[in-house]
Amino acid sequence: FVVHFPSRRGGVGLSETYRSHVATVVREHIDSIFVERPLAKVVVMGDMNADMQSPCMAQGLKAKVLKSETVLAEDALYEAQPVTAFHEEVKGTYFFQNEWEQIDHILVSSSVVQSQTMKVSPEGWSIFDASFLLDEKHKSARKWNYPKRTYLGTSYQKGFSDHLPVVLQMQLFFE
């Protein structure tokens, strides 16, 4: 599933209901797949406009943080805490009000984590923060580069997105 949950415009609290509704609809589709194929390998990715502790993620999608010692639940979706590839100061995928936030995600079902034909590990998640994606001319007050936007209002900025991409490395095994 590739998703883009409703924005947080108007405030996180006011808009959470909309994200929770979308998360519930996505979860219903995932559950319907699991009814037919209990070991289906499911991936949900995109701009959820929410961190992993948000109700839409924790309750709506049943998303959990994957750690090496995690005991997997059959119906949960997992994401490891992504690390940045190039810039230590980048601490998320989205920069808002001088703070990094992790609101873009790649979630996988437990059947992906436990698969014999593919391997994912907590170290496989990362934030792709290559220099060409960052706006070095307009560093924030904390001296961090932030994502180079395509537009700022109506002004074209020659950037890619106001979000940095998340990457999941998977190793596939073929017979």
PDB file of C-alpha atoms in Angstrom:
ATOM      1  CA  PHE A   1       0.000   0.000   0.000  1.00  0.00           C
ATOM      2  CA  VAL A   2       1.284   3.470  -0.848  1.00  0.00           C
ATOM      3  CA  VAL A   3      -0.487   6.069   1.272  1.00  0.00           C
ATOM      4  CA  HIS A   4      -0.630   9.786   1.950  1.00  0.00           C
ATOM      5  CA  PHE A   5      -2.577  10.433   5.144  1.00  0.00           C
ATOM      6  CA  PRO A   6      -4.357  13.791   5.645  1.00  0.00           C
ATOM      7  CA  SER A   7      -2.161  16.726   6.613  1.00  0.00           C
ATOM      8  CA  ARG A   8      -1.841  18.227  10.055  1.00  0.00           C
ATOM      9  CA  ARG A   9      -3.034  21.618   8.838  1.00  0.00           C
ATOM     10  CA  GLY A  10      -5.113  23.216  11.567  1.00  0.00           C
ATOM     11  CA  GLY A  11      -3.198  21.376  14.291  1.00  0.00           C
ATOM     12  CA  VAL A  12      -2.226  17.814  15.062  1.00  0.00           C
ATOM     13  CA  GLY A  13      -5.074  17.279  17.534  1.00  0.00           C
ATOM     14  CA  LEU A  14      -7.773  18.652  15.250  1.00  0.00           C
ATOM     15  CA  SER A  15      -6.647  16.635  12.247  1.00  0.00           C
ATOM     16  CA  GLU A  16      -5.862  13.319  14.001  1.00  0.00           C
ATOM     17  CA  THR A  17      -9.438  12.104  13.451  1.00  0.00           C
ATOM     18  CA  TYR A  18      -8.924  12.236   9.681  1.00  0.00           C
ATOM     19  CA  ARG A  19      -5.636  10.324   9.813  1.00  0.00           C
ATOM     20  CA  SER A  20      -7.149   7.748  12.169  1.00  0.00           C
ATOM     21  CA  HIS A  21     -10.039   7.217   9.758  1.00  0.00           C
ATOM     22  CA  VAL A  22      -7.653   6.612   6.843  1.00  0.00           C
ATOM     23  CA  ALA A  23      -5.514   4.303   8.994  1.00  0.00           C
ATOM     24  CA  THR A  24      -8.605   2.294   9.946  1.00  0.00           C
ATOM     25  CA  VAL A  25      -9.634   1.921   6.288  1.00  0.00           C
ATOM     26  CA  VAL A  26      -6.124   0.787   5.319  1.00  0.00           C
ATOM     27  CA  ARG A  27      -6.072  -1.628   8.270  1.00  0.00           C
ATOM     28  CA  GLU A  28      -9.440  -3.100   7.203  1.00  0.00           C
ATOM     29  CA  HIS A  29      -7.962  -3.831   3.767  1.00  0.00           C
ATOM     30  CA  ILE A  30      -4.873  -5.406   5.345  1.00  0.00           C
ATOM     31  CA  ASP A  31      -7.045  -7.561   7.612  1.00  0.00           C
ATOM     32  CA  SER A  32      -9.121  -8.696   4.631  1.00  0.00           C
ATOM     33  CA  ILE A  33      -5.902  -9.854   2.944  1.00  0.00           C
ATOM     34  CA  PHE A  34      -4.860 -11.743   6.095  1.00  0.00           C
ATOM     35  CA  VAL A  35      -8.232 -13.532   6.180  1.00  0.00           C
ATOM     36  CA  GLU A  36      -7.520 -14.980   2.731  1.00  0.00           C
ATOM     37  CA  ARG A  37      -3.748 -15.359   3.183  1.00  0.00           C
ATOM     38  CA  PRO A  38      -2.660 -15.334   6.855  1.00  0.00           C
ATOM     39  CA  LEU A  39       1.041 -15.242   5.937  1.00  0.00           C
ATOM     40  CA  ALA A  40       0.730 -12.545   3.266  1.00  0.00           C
ATOM     41  CA  LYS A  41       3.689 -10.223   3.025  1.00  0.00           C
ATOM     42  CA  VAL A  42       2.327  -6.693   3.430  1.00  0.00           C
ATOM     43  CA  VAL A  43       4.158  -3.374   3.042  1.00  0.00           C
ATOM     44  CA  VAL A  44       2.578   0.006   3.819  1.00  0.00           C
ATOM     45  CA  MET A  45       4.612   3.086   2.947  1.00  0.00           C
ATOM     46  CA  GLY A  46       4.201   6.791   2.562  1.00  0.00           C
ATOM     47  CA  ASP A  47       3.605  10.118   4.241  1.00  0.00           C
ATOM     48  CA  MET A  48       1.475   9.258   7.268  1.00  0.00           C
ATOM     49  CA  ASN A  49       1.818  12.771   8.735  1.00  0.00           C
ATOM     50  CA  ALA A  50       2.190  11.055  12.110  1.00  0.00           C
ATOM     51  CA  ASP A  51       4.890   9.606  14.314  1.00  0.00           C
ATOM     52  CA  MET A  52       4.812   6.012  15.525  1.00  0.00           C
ATOM     53  CA  GLN A  53       3.174   6.985  18.850  1.00  0.00           C
ATOM     54  CA  SER A  54       0.214   8.709  17.189  1.00  0.00           C
ATOM     55  CA  PRO A  55      -3.179   7.022  17.599  1.00  0.00           C
ATOM     56  CA  CYS A  56      -3.544   6.545  13.844  1.00  0.00           C
ATOM     57  CA  MET A  57      -0.292   4.547  13.791  1.00  0.00           C
ATOM     58  CA  ALA A  58      -0.449   2.670  17.101  1.00  0.00           C
ATOM     59  CA  GLN A  59      -4.169   1.855  17.191  1.00  0.00           C
ATOM     60  CA  GLY A  60      -5.329   2.416  13.604  1.00  0.00           C
ATOM     61  CA  LEU A  61      -2.573   0.554  11.755  1.00  0.00           C
ATOM     62  CA  LYS A  62      -1.326  -1.501  14.744  1.00  0.00           C
ATOM     63  CA  ALA A  63       2.192  -0.264  13.969  1.00  0.00           C
ATOM     64  CA  LYS A  64       5.082  -1.044  16.303  1.00  0.00           C
ATOM     65  CA  VAL A  65       8.775  -0.232  16.428  1.00  0.00           C
ATOM     66  CA  LEU A  66      10.946  -3.202  15.438  1.00  0.00           C
ATOM     67  CA  LYS A  67      13.963  -3.889  17.615  1.00  0.00           C
ATOM     68  CA  SER A  68      16.210  -6.925  17.580  1.00  0.00           C
ATOM     69  CA  GLU A  69      14.522  -8.268  20.736  1.00  0.00           C
ATOM     70  CA  THR A  70      10.942  -7.602  19.567  1.00  0.00           C
ATOM     71  CA  VAL A  71       8.500 -10.503  19.977  1.00  0.00           C
ATOM     72  CA  LEU A  72       6.433 -10.331  16.800  1.00  0.00           C
ATOM     73  CA  ALA A  73       2.629 -10.227  16.797  1.00  0.00           C
ATOM     74  CA  GLU A  74       0.921 -11.798  13.788  1.00  0.00           C
ATOM     75  CA  ASP A  75      -1.359  -8.857  13.062  1.00  0.00           C
ATOM     76  CA  ALA A  76       1.087  -5.990  13.708  1.00  0.00           C
ATOM     77  CA  LEU A  77       3.050  -3.901  11.236  1.00  0.00           C
ATOM     78  CA  TYR A  78       6.652  -3.030  12.019  1.00  0.00           C
ATOM     79  CA  GLU A  79       9.170  -0.301  11.331  1.00  0.00           C
ATOM     80  CA  ALA A  80      12.649   0.056  12.754  1.00  0.00           C
ATOM     81  CA  GLN A  81      13.870   3.476  13.801  1.00  0.00           C
ATOM     82  CA  PRO A  82      15.502   4.762  10.619  1.00  0.00           C
ATOM     83  CA  VAL A  83      18.947   6.305  10.720  1.00  0.00           C
ATOM     84  CA  THR A  84      20.260   8.930   8.347  1.00  0.00           C
ATOM     85  CA  ALA A  85      22.601   7.922   5.587  1.00  0.00           C
ATOM     86  CA  PHE A  86      24.886  10.964   5.285  1.00  0.00           C
ATOM     87  CA  HIS A  87      24.163  13.814   7.708  1.00  0.00           C
ATOM     88  CA  GLU A  88      24.236  13.098  11.430  1.00  0.00           C
ATOM     89  CA  GLU A  89      22.269  16.271  12.177  1.00  0.00           C
ATOM     90  CA  VAL A  90      19.243  15.105  10.147  1.00  0.00           C
ATOM     91  CA  LYS A  91      16.895  13.490  12.680  1.00  0.00           C
ATOM     92  CA  GLY A  92      13.738  12.854  10.662  1.00  0.00           C
ATOM     93  CA  THR A  93      12.026  13.085   7.301  1.00  0.00           C
ATOM     94  CA  TYR A  94      10.249  16.414   7.764  1.00  0.00           C
ATOM     95  CA  PHE A  95      11.449  19.711   9.257  1.00  0.00           C
ATOM     96  CA  PHE A  96       8.763  21.894  10.848  1.00  0.00           C
ATOM     97  CA  GLN A  97       9.148  24.846  13.261  1.00  0.00           C
ATOM     98  CA  ASN A  98      12.880  24.106  13.705  1.00  0.00           C
ATOM     99  CA  GLU A  99      12.252  20.472  14.698  1.00  0.00           C
ATOM    100  CA  TRP A 100      12.822  17.241  12.811  1.00  0.00           C
ATOM    101  CA  GLU A 101       9.885  14.831  12.727  1.00  0.00           C
ATOM    102  CA  GLN A 102       9.642  11.234  11.545  1.00  0.00           C
ATOM    103  CA  ILE A 103       6.274  11.219   9.750  1.00  0.00           C
ATOM    104  CA  ASP A 104       7.141   9.168   6.662  1.00  0.00           C
ATOM    105  CA  HIS A 105       7.229   5.421   7.153  1.00  0.00           C
ATOM    106  CA  ILE A 106       7.748   1.994   5.651  1.00  0.00           C
ATOM    107  CA  LEU A 107       5.857  -0.629   7.655  1.00  0.00           C
ATOM    108  CA  VAL A 108       6.056  -4.379   7.049  1.00  0.00           C
ATOM    109  CA  SER A 109       4.012  -7.290   8.358  1.00  0.00           C
ATOM    110  CA  SER A 110       5.533  -9.854  10.699  1.00  0.00           C
ATOM    111  CA  SER A 111       5.507 -12.328   7.805  1.00  0.00           C
ATOM    112  CA  VAL A 112       8.033 -10.093   6.017  1.00  0.00           C
ATOM    113  CA  VAL A 113      10.257  -9.905   9.102  1.00  0.00           C
ATOM    114  CA  GLN A 114      10.107 -13.700   9.579  1.00  0.00           C
ATOM    115  CA  SER A 115      10.297 -14.629   5.885  1.00  0.00           C
ATOM    116  CA  GLN A 116      12.650 -17.319   4.591  1.00  0.00           C
ATOM    117  CA  THR A 117      12.723 -15.713   1.103  1.00  0.00           C
ATOM    118  CA  MET A 118      13.580 -12.173   2.158  1.00  0.00           C
ATOM    119  CA  LYS A 119      15.472 -10.635   5.018  1.00  0.00           C
ATOM    120  CA  VAL A 120      14.862  -7.328   6.735  1.00  0.00           C
ATOM    121  CA  SER A 121      16.525  -6.194   9.916  1.00  0.00           C
ATOM    122  CA  PRO A 122      16.286  -3.122  12.154  1.00  0.00           C
ATOM    123  CA  GLU A 123      19.456  -1.838  10.486  1.00  0.00           C
ATOM    124  CA  GLY A 124      17.784  -1.935   7.049  1.00  0.00           C
ATOM    125  CA  TRP A 125      15.677   1.214   7.512  1.00  0.00           C
ATOM    126  CA  SER A 126      17.227   4.586   6.713  1.00  0.00           C
ATOM    127  CA  ILE A 127      16.422   8.169   5.774  1.00  0.00           C
ATOM    128  CA  PHE A 128      17.953   9.131   2.428  1.00  0.00           C
ATOM    129  CA  ASP A 129      19.435  12.538   3.178  1.00  0.00           C
ATOM    130  CA  ALA A 130      21.755  13.118   0.215  1.00  0.00           C
ATOM    131  CA  SER A 131      23.053  16.679  -0.070  1.00  0.00           C
ATOM    132  CA  PHE A 132      21.148  17.374  -3.301  1.00  0.00           C
ATOM    133  CA  LEU A 133      17.892  16.887  -1.367  1.00  0.00           C
ATOM    134  CA  LEU A 134      18.791  19.477   1.269  1.00  0.00           C
ATOM    135  CA  ASP A 135      18.492  23.254   1.143  1.00  0.00           C
ATOM    136  CA  GLU A 136      21.957  24.368   2.171  1.00  0.00           C
ATOM    137  CA  LYS A 137      21.306  28.063   1.469  1.00  0.00           C
ATOM    138  CA  HIS A 138      18.624  28.343   4.130  1.00  0.00           C
ATOM    139  CA  LYS A 139      19.952  26.532   7.164  1.00  0.00           C
ATOM    140  CA  SER A 140      17.746  26.727  10.207  1.00  0.00           C
ATOM    141  CA  ALA A 141      18.633  28.507  13.418  1.00  0.00           C
ATOM    142  CA  ARG A 142      20.187  25.233  14.595  1.00  0.00           C
ATOM    143  CA  LYS A 143      22.437  25.114  11.524  1.00  0.00           C
ATOM    144  CA  TRP A 144      20.675  22.055  10.107  1.00  0.00           C
ATOM    145  CA  ASN A 145      19.897  21.697   6.456  1.00  0.00           C
ATOM    146  CA  TYR A 146      16.294  20.866   5.787  1.00  0.00           C
ATOM    147  CA  PRO A 147      14.627  19.286   2.749  1.00  0.00           C
ATOM    148  CA  LYS A 148      14.691  21.435  -0.374  1.00  0.00           C
ATOM    149  CA  ARG A 149      11.075  22.038  -1.317  1.00  0.00           C
ATOM    150  CA  THR A 150       9.651  22.080  -4.815  1.00  0.00           C
ATOM    151  CA  TYR A 151       7.573  25.153  -3.979  1.00  0.00           C
ATOM    152  CA  LEU A 152       7.501  27.682  -1.171  1.00  0.00           C
ATOM    153  CA  GLY A 153       4.067  29.214  -1.531  1.00  0.00           C
ATOM    154  CA  THR A 154       3.857  30.025  -5.241  1.00  0.00           C
ATOM    155  CA  SER A 155       7.625  30.378  -5.677  1.00  0.00           C
ATOM    156  CA  TYR A 156       9.363  27.474  -7.453  1.00  0.00           C
ATOM    157  CA  GLN A 157      12.416  26.393  -5.418  1.00  0.00           C
ATOM    158  CA  LYS A 158      13.918  23.788  -7.801  1.00  0.00           C
ATOM    159  CA  GLY A 159      13.778  21.195  -5.045  1.00  0.00           C
ATOM    160  CA  PHE A 160      12.269  17.738  -4.812  1.00  0.00           C
ATOM    161  CA  SER A 161      10.029  17.618  -1.726  1.00  0.00           C
ATOM    162  CA  ASP A 162       9.574  19.047   1.733  1.00  0.00           C
ATOM    163  CA  HIS A 163      10.063  15.457   3.000  1.00  0.00           C
ATOM    164  CA  LEU A 164      13.111  13.211   2.859  1.00  0.00           C
ATOM    165  CA  PRO A 165      12.577   9.672   1.535  1.00  0.00           C
ATOM    166  CA  VAL A 166      12.687   6.603   3.739  1.00  0.00           C
ATOM    167  CA  VAL A 167      14.537   3.524   2.468  1.00  0.00           C
ATOM    168  CA  LEU A 168      14.143  -0.122   3.426  1.00  0.00           C
ATOM    169  CA  GLN A 169      16.863  -2.504   2.296  1.00  0.00           C
ATOM    170  CA  MET A 170      15.631  -6.036   1.795  1.00  0.00           C
ATOM    171  CA  GLN A 171      17.673  -9.065   0.861  1.00  0.00           C
ATOM    172  CA  LEU A 172      15.797 -11.535  -1.366  1.00  0.00           C
ATOM    173  CA  PHE A 173      16.604 -15.236  -1.589  1.00  0.00           C
ATOM    174  CA  PHE A 174      15.693 -17.253  -4.669  1.00  0.00           C
ATOM    175  CA  GLU A 175      15.588 -21.027  -4.937  1.00  0.00           C
TER     176      GLU A 175
END
